[in-house]
Amino acid sequence: MKKIQMVDLMTQYQQIKTEVDAALMNVIENAQFINGPDVQLFQKELEEYLGVKHVIPCANGTDALQIALMALDLKPGDEVITPSFTYIATTEVMALLGLKPIFVEVDMDTFCIDPATIEAAITVKTKAIVPVHLYGQAANMDAIMKIAKEHNLFVVEDNAQAIGSDYYHNDGSVSKTGTIGDIGCTSFFPSKNLGCYGDGGAICTNNDELAAKMRMIANHGQSQRYYHDVVGCNSRLDTIQAAILRIKLPRLDAYIAARRKVADHYDAFFAAFPQIKTPVRGKESLHVFHQYTMQLTGIDRDALVSFLATKEVPSMIYYPVPAHRQKMFSAFGSASTVLPVTDALTSCVMSLPIHTEMEQEQLDFICASVAEFITTHS
Ligand SMILES: *Cc1c(COP(=O)(O)O)cnc(C)c1O
């Protein structure tokens, strides 16, 4: 059996090697490493795929979030409501820009921001909400957009883990995640559902004004060359990365289907174990399973992780420390925020390997190994 990995980027590459190698050689031979033709072509192709007016490619998902927040003209001390149960990038950029992250609770089933707790956290200083579509499943965007409209707040979606997911609105219409709020941000980090071979990211919006502004911010605040109107940054998607993404974008839906198949198998197998709560699939969106994250009860998580490691089955805890308890935010005194669901989840979640090239033999071995631990330890 092939060695099991959380993500198997090598096997995926082998299947597109001919195309990728040719595209890379093409970029190198043309030597347009910055803003080469593949960057504009990828931008257009992603706009088409997402059904969104503007895509602004940038250097990584963290920059995407930072540029999005920079474009909103917020003032130091303005508050941004966000879940604590997320990857640090979501909230780090807020502190970096002098904004105050206000950490709220997530839903126990979907792991995404709980709209009811957003309402309760709104103050006169609140300017924006940043929901995170965690593990590949969308937050309840209809409820979030309604709250945002009522209180005149911006919504910036952190879509780094859910690119390609469909959101099913209450009125029957369908949107791609990341295109519902004022701005959507995504990452092409290699292990993401649409990953390149290094760092990469993108911002999208249907708002012309915000798009122009974000394009300018990502390019040193330039309106024309050497005329800098606002303080910006230098955030570009390399031509080489764009060329790779152009090969992978047409395969994204197939990649998602492959991930969902793995999830289906895990769901069916673990249904027999009351100690395991398999991921709940909310009816609001198509779960694209960036991660397969279970909740454990009555199981020693550390012992299970170590047991699996002895069988060379990797597993991960996303995330062991919620943002509000990170030292980084000690100046905000956020550790005293009462978030019982978030705290409970950080101590019971566990993610199993899931990727686009998982073999049945590997899947069976992972399931059997988890089952062996449970039957011998309870
Ligand atoms: C990966 C990720 C990011 C950051 O993306 P990078 O490209 O690594 O900067 C932001 N938010 C979430 C939820 C992520 O998973």
mmCIF file of C-alpha atoms and ligand atoms in Angstrom:
data_model
loop_
_atom_site.group_PDB
_atom_site.id
_atom_site.type_symbol
_atom_site.label_atom_id
_atom_site.label_comp_id
_atom_site.label_asym_id
_atom_site.label_seq_id
_atom_site.Cartn_x
_atom_site.Cartn_y
_atom_site.Cartn_z
ATOM 1 C CA MET A 1 0.000 0.000 0.000
ATOM 2 C CA LYS A 2 1.199 3.491 -0.843
ATOM 3 C CA LYS A 3 2.201 5.628 2.181
ATOM 4 C CA ILE A 4 -0.836 7.504 3.517
ATOM 5 C CA GLN A 5 -0.580 11.305 3.644
ATOM 6 C CA MET A 6 -2.998 14.031 4.727
ATOM 7 C CA VAL A 7 -2.659 15.362 1.160
ATOM 8 C CA ASP A 8 -0.899 13.549 -1.698
ATOM 9 C CA LEU A 9 0.298 16.340 -3.982
ATOM 10 C CA MET A 10 2.835 14.115 -5.744
ATOM 11 C CA THR A 11 0.267 11.613 -7.037
ATOM 12 C CA GLN A 12 -1.991 14.434 -8.199
ATOM 13 C CA TYR A 13 0.936 16.000 -10.079
ATOM 14 C CA GLN A 14 1.761 12.698 -11.803
ATOM 15 C CA GLN A 15 -1.695 12.739 -13.400
ATOM 16 C CA ILE A 16 -1.275 16.206 -14.921
ATOM 17 C CA LYS A 17 2.503 16.104 -15.350
ATOM 18 C CA THR A 18 2.596 16.420 -19.141
ATOM 19 C CA GLU A 19 0.426 19.532 -19.133
ATOM 20 C CA VAL A 20 2.105 21.108 -16.113
ATOM 21 C CA ASP A 21 5.635 20.537 -17.368
ATOM 22 C CA ALA A 22 4.798 22.045 -20.754
ATOM 23 C CA ALA A 23 3.110 25.063 -19.163
ATOM 24 C CA LEU A 24 6.084 25.680 -16.855
ATOM 25 C CA MET A 25 8.570 25.464 -19.730
ATOM 26 C CA ASN A 26 6.399 27.879 -21.669
ATOM 27 C CA VAL A 27 6.500 30.444 -18.862
ATOM 28 C CA ILE A 28 10.252 30.060 -18.484
ATOM 29 C CA GLU A 29 10.932 30.340 -22.199
ATOM 30 C CA ASN A 30 8.788 33.463 -22.447
ATOM 31 C CA ALA A 31 10.441 34.905 -19.316
ATOM 32 C CA GLN A 32 7.376 36.939 -18.336
ATOM 33 C CA PHE A 33 7.568 35.874 -14.731
ATOM 34 C CA ILE A 34 5.570 38.809 -13.360
ATOM 35 C CA ASN A 35 2.090 39.533 -14.754
ATOM 36 C CA GLY A 36 2.608 37.251 -17.739
ATOM 37 C CA PRO A 37 -0.351 36.337 -19.969
ATOM 38 C CA ASP A 38 -1.330 33.355 -17.787
ATOM 39 C CA VAL A 39 -2.162 35.711 -14.911
ATOM 40 C CA GLN A 40 -4.799 37.614 -16.905
ATOM 41 C CA LEU A 41 -6.112 34.414 -18.474
ATOM 42 C CA PHE A 42 -6.452 32.721 -15.096
ATOM 43 C CA GLN A 43 -8.194 35.800 -13.725
ATOM 44 C CA LYS A 44 -10.784 35.649 -16.534
ATOM 45 C CA GLU A 45 -11.235 31.897 -16.179
ATOM 46 C CA LEU A 46 -11.753 32.151 -12.418
ATOM 47 C CA GLU A 47 -14.223 35.035 -12.881
ATOM 48 C CA GLU A 48 -16.159 32.810 -15.261
ATOM 49 C CA TYR A 49 -16.033 29.756 -12.991
ATOM 50 C CA LEU A 50 -17.170 31.704 -9.933
ATOM 51 C CA GLY A 51 -19.702 33.797 -11.827
ATOM 52 C CA VAL A 52 -18.220 36.979 -10.353
ATOM 53 C CA LYS A 53 -17.421 40.314 -12.004
ATOM 54 C CA HIS A 54 -13.882 40.818 -10.699
ATOM 55 C CA VAL A 55 -11.081 38.538 -9.579
ATOM 56 C CA ILE A 56 -7.896 40.162 -8.288
ATOM 57 C CA PRO A 57 -5.060 37.626 -8.102
ATOM 58 C CA CYS A 58 -2.586 38.196 -5.259
ATOM 59 C CA ALA A 59 0.320 36.566 -3.463
ATOM 60 C CA ASN A 60 -1.507 34.423 -0.881
ATOM 61 C CA GLY A 61 -4.754 34.067 1.046
ATOM 62 C CA THR A 62 -3.536 36.118 3.989
ATOM 63 C CA ASP A 63 -2.748 39.059 1.688
ATOM 64 C CA ALA A 64 -6.178 38.632 0.100
ATOM 65 C CA LEU A 65 -7.801 39.156 3.514
ATOM 66 C CA GLN A 66 -5.510 42.067 4.341
ATOM 67 C CA ILE A 67 -6.131 43.854 1.026
ATOM 68 C CA ALA A 68 -9.879 43.305 1.381
ATOM 69 C CA LEU A 69 -9.926 44.919 4.822
ATOM 70 C CA MET A 70 -7.620 47.756 3.646
ATOM 71 C CA ALA A 71 -10.137 48.587 0.909
ATOM 72 C CA LEU A 72 -12.976 49.209 3.368
ATOM 73 C CA ASP A 73 -11.552 52.474 4.766
ATOM 74 C CA LEU A 74 -11.824 51.338 8.363
ATOM 75 C CA LYS A 75 -10.303 53.318 11.216
ATOM 76 C CA PRO A 76 -8.032 52.025 13.971
ATOM 77 C CA GLY A 77 -10.152 50.541 16.730
ATOM 78 C CA ASP A 78 -13.046 49.667 14.421
ATOM 79 C CA GLU A 79 -14.483 46.267 15.234
ATOM 80 C CA VAL A 80 -14.680 43.255 12.962
ATOM 81 C CA ILE A 81 -16.804 40.276 13.991
ATOM 82 C CA THR A 82 -15.231 36.924 13.234
ATOM 83 C CA PRO A 83 -15.186 33.357 14.535
ATOM 84 C CA SER A 84 -12.418 32.394 16.955
ATOM 85 C CA PHE A 85 -12.491 28.840 15.587
ATOM 86 C CA THR A 86 -10.452 29.414 12.411
ATOM 87 C CA TYR A 87 -6.945 29.502 11.002
ATOM 88 C CA ILE A 88 -4.961 32.403 12.460
ATOM 89 C CA ALA A 89 -4.651 34.299 9.143
ATOM 90 C CA THR A 90 -8.318 35.345 9.284
ATOM 91 C CA THR A 91 -7.897 37.341 12.473
ATOM 92 C CA GLU A 92 -4.186 38.199 12.374
ATOM 93 C CA VAL A 93 -4.666 40.673 9.517
ATOM 94 C CA MET A 94 -7.264 42.537 11.576
ATOM 95 C CA ALA A 95 -4.796 43.172 14.390
ATOM 96 C CA LEU A 96 -2.105 44.064 11.861
ATOM 97 C CA LEU A 97 -4.333 46.823 10.479
ATOM 98 C CA GLY A 98 -5.158 48.178 13.937
ATOM 99 C CA LEU A 99 -8.678 46.781 13.832
ATOM 100 C CA LYS A 100 -10.207 44.944 16.753
ATOM 101 C CA PRO A 101 -11.278 41.350 16.148
ATOM 102 C CA ILE A 102 -14.469 40.541 18.045
ATOM 103 C CA PHE A 103 -14.554 36.807 18.462
ATOM 104 C CA VAL A 104 -17.909 35.085 18.339
ATOM 105 C CA GLU A 105 -19.170 31.538 18.531
ATOM 106 C CA VAL A 106 -19.491 28.872 15.858
ATOM 107 C CA ASP A 107 -22.260 26.371 15.217
ATOM 108 C CA MET A 108 -21.555 22.999 16.841
ATOM 109 C CA ASP A 109 -22.622 21.101 13.683
ATOM 110 C CA THR A 110 -21.204 23.149 10.792
ATOM 111 C CA PHE A 111 -18.135 24.623 12.608
ATOM 112 C CA CYS A 112 -19.025 27.980 11.004
ATOM 113 C CA ILE A 113 -19.888 31.353 12.591
ATOM 114 C CA ASP A 114 -23.202 31.299 14.452
ATOM 115 C CA PRO A 115 -25.374 34.177 13.141
ATOM 116 C CA ALA A 116 -27.213 34.508 16.459
ATOM 117 C CA THR A 117 -23.949 35.403 18.214
ATOM 118 C CA ILE A 118 -23.121 38.027 15.563
ATOM 119 C CA GLU A 119 -26.202 40.116 16.413
ATOM 120 C CA ALA A 120 -25.279 40.083 20.081
ATOM 121 C CA ALA A 121 -21.727 41.324 19.376
ATOM 122 C CA ILE A 122 -22.650 44.362 17.275
ATOM 123 C CA THR A 123 -21.704 47.770 18.726
ATOM 124 C CA VAL A 124 -21.445 51.296 17.270
ATOM 125 C CA LYS A 125 -17.841 50.474 16.343
ATOM 126 C CA THR A 126 -18.700 47.350 14.334
ATOM 127 C CA LYS A 127 -17.846 47.806 10.653
ATOM 128 C CA ALA A 128 -17.553 44.337 9.157
ATOM 129 C CA ILE A 129 -18.222 40.630 9.528
ATOM 130 C CA VAL A 130 -15.691 38.047 8.337
ATOM 131 C CA PRO A 131 -17.324 34.609 8.153
ATOM 132 C CA VAL A 132 -15.067 31.615 7.440
ATOM 133 C CA HIS A 133 -16.304 28.679 5.346
ATOM 134 C CA LEU A 134 -14.420 26.242 7.525
ATOM 135 C CA TYR A 135 -13.288 22.805 6.307
ATOM 136 C CA GLY A 136 -15.113 23.391 2.999
ATOM 137 C CA GLN A 137 -18.633 24.129 4.197
ATOM 138 C CA ALA A 138 -20.267 27.542 3.968
ATOM 139 C CA ALA A 139 -21.403 29.657 6.872
ATOM 140 C CA ASN A 140 -25.098 30.599 6.858
ATOM 141 C CA MET A 141 -24.652 33.460 4.378
ATOM 142 C CA ASP A 142 -28.358 34.317 3.981
ATOM 143 C CA ALA A 143 -28.617 35.027 7.711
ATOM 144 C CA ILE A 144 -25.269 36.863 7.756
ATOM 145 C CA MET A 145 -26.141 39.081 4.778
ATOM 146 C CA LYS A 146 -29.470 39.949 6.393
ATOM 147 C CA ILE A 147 -27.754 41.063 9.611
ATOM 148 C CA ALA A 148 -25.124 42.980 7.619
ATOM 149 C CA LYS A 149 -27.789 44.813 5.652
ATOM 150 C CA GLU A 150 -29.766 45.738 8.758
ATOM 151 C CA HIS A 151 -26.681 47.142 10.498
ATOM 152 C CA ASN A 152 -24.887 48.520 7.417
ATOM 153 C CA LEU A 153 -21.831 46.265 7.783
ATOM 154 C CA PHE A 154 -19.383 44.951 5.192
ATOM 155 C CA VAL A 155 -19.067 41.197 4.727
ATOM 156 C CA VAL A 156 -15.717 39.677 3.724
ATOM 157 C CA GLU A 157 -15.893 35.908 3.175
ATOM 158 C CA ASP A 158 -12.835 33.831 4.069
ATOM 159 C CA ASN A 159 -13.270 31.257 1.310
ATOM 160 C CA ALA A 160 -9.751 29.778 1.564
ATOM 161 C CA GLN A 161 -11.098 26.321 2.424
ATOM 162 C CA ALA A 162 -14.273 26.249 0.327
ATOM 163 C CA ILE A 163 -13.463 27.406 -3.203
ATOM 164 C CA GLY A 164 -15.811 25.689 -5.654
ATOM 165 C CA SER A 165 -18.625 25.200 -3.154
ATOM 166 C CA ASP A 166 -22.189 26.096 -4.183
ATOM 167 C CA TYR A 167 -24.355 28.068 -1.776
ATOM 168 C CA TYR A 168 -28.109 27.418 -1.967
ATOM 169 C CA HIS A 169 -30.002 30.603 -1.060
ATOM 170 C CA ASN A 170 -33.416 30.595 0.645
ATOM 171 C CA ASP A 171 -34.949 32.011 -2.549
ATOM 172 C CA GLY A 172 -33.761 29.009 -4.569
ATOM 173 C CA SER A 173 -30.870 30.758 -6.327
ATOM 174 C CA VAL A 174 -27.323 29.372 -6.209
ATOM 175 C CA SER A 175 -24.018 31.268 -5.822
ATOM 176 C CA LYS A 176 -20.426 30.145 -5.525
ATOM 177 C CA THR A 177 -19.065 30.750 -2.033
ATOM 178 C CA GLY A 178 -16.858 33.826 -1.914
ATOM 179 C CA THR A 179 -19.160 35.775 -4.247
ATOM 180 C CA ILE A 180 -21.977 36.484 -1.789
ATOM 181 C CA GLY A 181 -20.443 39.060 0.564
ATOM 182 C CA ASP A 182 -18.961 42.393 -0.540
ATOM 183 C CA ILE A 183 -15.604 40.665 -0.977
ATOM 184 C CA GLY A 184 -14.442 37.030 -1.028
ATOM 185 C CA CYS A 185 -10.879 35.896 -0.317
ATOM 186 C CA THR A 186 -9.226 32.638 -1.202
ATOM 187 C CA SER A 187 -5.868 30.878 -1.033
ATOM 188 C CA PHE A 188 -4.050 28.673 -3.514
ATOM 189 C CA PHE A 189 -1.691 27.240 -0.887
ATOM 190 C CA PRO A 190 -0.629 23.827 -2.290
ATOM 191 C CA SER A 191 -2.850 21.758 0.021
ATOM 192 C CA LYS A 192 -6.007 23.826 -0.556
ATOM 193 C CA ASN A 193 -8.741 22.422 -2.814
ATOM 194 C CA LEU A 194 -7.399 24.511 -5.695
ATOM 195 C CA GLY A 195 -3.695 24.681 -4.894
ATOM 196 C CA CYS A 196 -0.694 25.903 -6.857
ATOM 197 C CA TYR A 197 2.954 24.912 -6.383
ATOM 198 C CA GLY A 198 3.886 27.636 -3.945
ATOM 199 C CA ASP A 199 1.936 30.581 -2.545
ATOM 200 C CA GLY A 200 -0.991 32.192 -4.286
ATOM 201 C CA GLY A 201 -4.312 33.831 -3.541
ATOM 202 C CA ALA A 202 -7.208 35.792 -4.988
ATOM 203 C CA ILE A 203 -9.852 38.309 -4.036
ATOM 204 C CA CYS A 204 -13.214 38.563 -5.739
ATOM 205 C CA THR A 205 -16.041 41.069 -5.765
ATOM 206 C CA ASN A 206 -18.997 42.221 -7.834
ATOM 207 C CA ASN A 207 -18.382 45.830 -6.740
ATOM 208 C CA ASP A 208 -16.514 47.856 -9.427
ATOM 209 C CA GLU A 209 -15.297 50.492 -6.999
ATOM 210 C CA LEU A 210 -13.920 48.004 -4.476
ATOM 211 C CA ALA A 211 -12.300 46.014 -7.291
ATOM 212 C CA ALA A 212 -10.456 49.058 -8.633
ATOM 213 C CA LYS A 213 -9.340 49.976 -5.150
ATOM 214 C CA MET A 214 -8.104 46.482 -4.274
ATOM 215 C CA ARG A 215 -6.215 46.223 -7.577
ATOM 216 C CA MET A 216 -4.530 49.486 -6.699
ATOM 217 C CA ILE A 217 -3.727 48.431 -3.109
ATOM 218 C CA ALA A 218 -2.216 45.146 -4.280
ATOM 219 C CA ASN A 219 0.048 47.137 -6.621
ATOM 220 C CA HIS A 220 1.708 49.675 -4.275
ATOM 221 C CA GLY A 221 -1.349 51.917 -4.345
ATOM 222 C CA GLN A 222 -0.624 52.883 -7.946
ATOM 223 C CA SER A 223 -3.264 54.415 -10.193
ATOM 224 C CA GLN A 224 -0.674 54.715 -12.976
ATOM 225 C CA ARG A 225 2.947 53.729 -12.953
ATOM 226 C CA TYR A 226 4.924 55.701 -10.324
ATOM 227 C CA TYR A 227 1.832 57.611 -9.164
ATOM 228 C CA HIS A 228 0.868 56.216 -5.761
ATOM 229 C CA ASP A 229 -2.517 57.389 -4.495
ATOM 230 C CA VAL A 230 -2.950 55.227 -1.401
ATOM 231 C CA VAL A 231 -0.690 53.180 0.842
ATOM 232 C CA GLY A 232 -0.703 49.687 -0.597
ATOM 233 C CA CYS A 233 1.456 46.618 -0.685
ATOM 234 C CA ASN A 234 3.160 44.363 -3.199
ATOM 235 C CA SER A 235 1.029 41.290 -3.684
ATOM 236 C CA ARG A 236 1.090 39.407 -6.982
ATOM 237 C CA LEU A 237 0.331 35.923 -8.216
ATOM 238 C CA ASP A 238 3.425 34.601 -10.048
ATOM 239 C CA THR A 239 2.939 33.740 -13.724
ATOM 240 C CA ILE A 240 4.228 30.234 -12.995
ATOM 241 C CA GLN A 241 1.536 29.726 -10.349
ATOM 242 C CA ALA A 242 -1.165 31.122 -12.642
ATOM 243 C CA ALA A 243 -0.095 28.694 -15.388
ATOM 244 C CA ILE A 244 -0.473 25.762 -12.965
ATOM 245 C CA LEU A 245 -3.822 27.026 -11.692
ATOM 246 C CA ARG A 246 -5.120 27.247 -15.278
ATOM 247 C CA ILE A 247 -4.495 23.521 -15.585
ATOM 248 C CA LYS A 248 -6.103 22.680 -12.256
ATOM 249 C CA LEU A 249 -9.171 24.967 -12.359
ATOM 250 C CA PRO A 250 -11.006 22.879 -15.010
ATOM 251 C CA ARG A 251 -10.450 19.867 -12.732
ATOM 252 C CA LEU A 252 -11.683 21.526 -9.543
ATOM 253 C CA ASP A 253 -15.183 20.041 -9.731
ATOM 254 C CA ALA A 254 -13.727 16.553 -10.263
ATOM 255 C CA TYR A 255 -11.342 17.131 -7.347
ATOM 256 C CA ILE A 256 -14.307 18.120 -5.176
ATOM 257 C CA ALA A 257 -16.229 15.012 -6.257
ATOM 258 C CA ALA A 258 -13.225 12.839 -5.330
ATOM 259 C CA ARG A 259 -13.017 14.442 -1.868
ATOM 260 C CA ARG A 260 -16.757 13.985 -1.324
ATOM 261 C CA LYS A 261 -16.415 10.307 -2.227
ATOM 262 C CA VAL A 262 -13.787 9.849 0.480
ATOM 263 C CA ALA A 263 -16.063 11.658 2.948
ATOM 264 C CA ASP A 264 -18.999 9.417 1.983
ATOM 265 C CA HIS A 265 -16.898 6.371 2.746
ATOM 266 C CA TYR A 266 -15.797 7.680 6.147
ATOM 267 C CA ASP A 267 -19.389 8.716 6.987
ATOM 268 C CA ALA A 268 -20.756 5.267 6.181
ATOM 269 C CA PHE A 269 -18.027 3.449 8.104
ATOM 270 C CA PHE A 270 -18.074 5.610 11.237
ATOM 271 C CA ALA A 271 -21.882 5.659 11.454
ATOM 272 C CA ALA A 272 -21.577 2.482 13.548
ATOM 273 C CA PHE A 273 -19.444 4.242 16.190
ATOM 274 C CA PRO A 274 -21.335 6.399 18.707
ATOM 275 C CA GLN A 275 -17.989 7.845 19.879
ATOM 276 C CA ILE A 276 -17.560 9.574 16.516
ATOM 277 C CA LYS A 277 -19.685 12.448 15.272
ATOM 278 C CA THR A 278 -19.068 12.606 11.538
ATOM 279 C CA PRO A 279 -19.196 16.021 9.815
ATOM 280 C CA VAL A 280 -22.750 17.361 9.576
ATOM 281 C CA ARG A 281 -23.583 18.518 6.067
ATOM 282 C CA GLY A 282 -25.671 21.659 6.302
ATOM 283 C CA LYS A 283 -28.386 22.105 3.675
ATOM 284 C CA GLU A 284 -27.141 25.623 2.837
ATOM 285 C CA SER A 285 -24.155 24.549 0.752
ATOM 286 C CA LEU A 286 -22.240 21.812 -1.007
ATOM 287 C CA HIS A 287 -19.557 20.582 1.388
ATOM 288 C CA VAL A 288 -16.288 20.469 -0.586
ATOM 289 C CA PHE A 289 -14.393 18.688 2.208
ATOM 290 C CA HIS A 290 -11.144 20.595 2.411
ATOM 291 C CA GLN A 291 -10.901 18.650 5.659
ATOM 292 C CA TYR A 292 -12.757 15.641 7.017
ATOM 293 C CA THR A 293 -13.171 16.674 10.635
ATOM 294 C CA MET A 294 -14.906 14.519 13.213
ATOM 295 C CA GLN A 295 -15.863 15.212 16.824
ATOM 296 C CA LEU A 296 -14.813 12.574 19.356
ATOM 297 C CA THR A 297 -16.615 11.760 22.583
ATOM 298 C CA GLY A 298 -15.309 9.408 25.252
ATOM 299 C CA ILE A 299 -12.131 8.827 23.260
ATOM 300 C CA ASP A 300 -8.656 9.942 24.382
ATOM 301 C CA ARG A 301 -7.798 12.041 21.348
ATOM 302 C CA ASP A 302 -4.050 12.197 21.982
ATOM 303 C CA ALA A 303 -3.928 8.432 22.432
ATOM 304 C CA LEU A 304 -5.818 7.897 19.172
ATOM 305 C CA VAL A 305 -3.490 10.264 17.297
ATOM 306 C CA SER A 306 -0.433 8.402 18.676
ATOM 307 C CA PHE A 307 -1.963 4.999 17.928
ATOM 308 C CA LEU A 308 -2.658 6.012 14.309
ATOM 309 C CA ALA A 309 0.875 7.392 14.017
ATOM 310 C CA THR A 310 2.310 3.975 14.957
ATOM 311 C CA LYS A 311 0.370 2.606 11.970
ATOM 312 C CA GLU A 312 1.668 5.433 9.782
ATOM 313 C CA VAL A 313 -1.791 6.934 9.516
ATOM 314 C CA PRO A 314 -1.429 10.721 9.803
ATOM 315 C CA SER A 315 -4.110 12.833 11.465
ATOM 316 C CA MET A 316 -4.303 16.504 12.434
ATOM 317 C CA ILE A 317 -6.009 18.775 14.950
ATOM 318 C CA TYR A 318 -7.381 21.856 13.172
ATOM 319 C CA TYR A 319 -7.118 23.895 15.424
ATOM 320 C CA PRO A 320 -5.834 23.083 18.903
ATOM 321 C CA VAL A 321 -5.942 26.703 20.176
ATOM 322 C CA PRO A 322 -8.773 29.044 19.148
ATOM 323 C CA ALA A 323 -7.813 32.578 18.055
ATOM 324 C CA HIS A 324 -9.249 34.275 21.144
ATOM 325 C CA ARG A 325 -6.812 32.299 23.332
ATOM 326 C CA GLN A 326 -3.715 33.053 21.244
ATOM 327 C CA LYS A 327 -0.976 35.119 22.944
ATOM 328 C CA MET A 328 -0.924 37.276 19.815
ATOM 329 C CA PHE A 329 -4.203 38.830 20.919
ATOM 330 C CA SER A 330 -3.394 39.271 24.603
ATOM 331 C CA ALA A 331 -3.565 43.062 24.166
ATOM 332 C CA PHE A 332 -7.267 42.683 23.375
ATOM 333 C CA GLY A 333 -7.907 40.638 26.510
ATOM 334 C CA SER A 334 -9.861 38.276 24.284
ATOM 335 C CA ALA A 335 -8.964 35.144 26.275
ATOM 336 C CA SER A 336 -11.733 36.026 28.727
ATOM 337 C CA THR A 337 -14.362 35.946 25.964
ATOM 338 C CA VAL A 338 -16.836 33.202 26.806
ATOM 339 C CA LEU A 339 -16.981 30.798 23.851
ATOM 340 C CA PRO A 340 -17.945 27.366 25.184
ATOM 341 C CA VAL A 341 -18.721 25.762 21.806
ATOM 342 C CA THR A 342 -15.385 26.923 20.379
ATOM 343 C CA ASP A 343 -13.496 25.676 23.438
ATOM 344 C CA ALA A 344 -15.309 22.330 23.327
ATOM 345 C CA LEU A 345 -14.557 21.880 19.629
ATOM 346 C CA THR A 346 -10.852 22.618 20.011
ATOM 347 C CA SER A 347 -10.611 19.754 22.451
ATOM 348 C CA CYS A 348 -12.659 17.170 20.501
ATOM 349 C CA VAL A 349 -12.026 17.685 16.772
ATOM 350 C CA MET A 350 -9.757 15.493 14.723
ATOM 351 C CA SER A 351 -9.145 15.476 10.969
ATOM 352 C CA LEU A 352 -8.363 12.384 8.906
ATOM 353 C CA PRO A 353 -6.512 12.262 5.566
ATOM 354 C CA ILE A 354 -8.630 13.407 2.632
ATOM 355 C CA HIS A 355 -7.467 14.247 -0.864
ATOM 356 C CA THR A 356 -8.157 13.666 -4.521
ATOM 357 C CA GLU A 357 -6.060 10.547 -5.053
ATOM 358 C CA MET A 358 -7.015 8.414 -2.051
ATOM 359 C CA GLU A 359 -7.035 4.690 -2.822
ATOM 360 C CA GLN A 360 -9.676 2.317 -1.483
ATOM 361 C CA GLU A 361 -6.986 0.232 0.206
ATOM 362 C CA GLN A 362 -5.718 3.288 2.088
ATOM 363 C CA LEU A 363 -9.226 4.325 3.076
ATOM 364 C CA ASP A 364 -10.009 0.850 4.394
ATOM 365 C CA PHE A 365 -6.765 0.813 6.368
ATOM 366 C CA ILE A 366 -7.475 4.198 7.984
ATOM 367 C CA CYS A 367 -11.012 3.122 8.952
ATOM 368 C CA ALA A 368 -9.841 -0.221 10.301
ATOM 369 C CA SER A 369 -7.103 1.467 12.340
ATOM 370 C CA VAL A 370 -9.532 3.903 13.981
ATOM 371 C CA ALA A 371 -11.957 1.029 14.644
ATOM 372 C CA GLU A 372 -9.184 -1.060 16.180
ATOM 373 C CA PHE A 373 -8.309 1.734 18.600
ATOM 374 C CA ILE A 374 -11.922 2.227 19.654
ATOM 375 C CA THR A 375 -12.659 -1.461 20.196
ATOM 376 C CA THR A 376 -9.468 -2.052 22.170
ATOM 377 C CA HIS A 377 -9.728 1.151 24.266
ATOM 378 C CA SER A 378 -13.354 1.140 25.412
HETATM 379 C C1 LIG B 1 -5.122 28.820 4.300
HETATM 380 C C2 LIG B 1 -6.021 29.786 4.940
HETATM 381 C C3 LIG B 1 -5.774 31.169 4.927
HETATM 382 C C4 LIG B 1 -4.488 31.791 4.450
HETATM 383 O O1 LIG B 1 -4.038 31.442 3.220
HETATM 384 P P1 LIG B 1 -2.474 31.535 2.854
HETATM 385 O O2 LIG B 1 -2.471 31.395 1.381
HETATM 386 O O3 LIG B 1 -1.776 30.431 3.566
HETATM 387 O O4 LIG B 1 -1.987 32.879 3.288
HETATM 388 C C5 LIG B 1 -6.722 32.014 5.477
HETATM 389 N N1 LIG B 1 -7.828 31.526 6.048
HETATM 390 C C6 LIG B 1 -8.093 30.212 6.109
HETATM 391 C C7 LIG B 1 -9.351 29.761 6.748
HETATM 392 C C8 LIG B 1 -7.189 29.296 5.570
HETATM 393 O O5 LIG B 1 -7.446 27.985 5.651
#
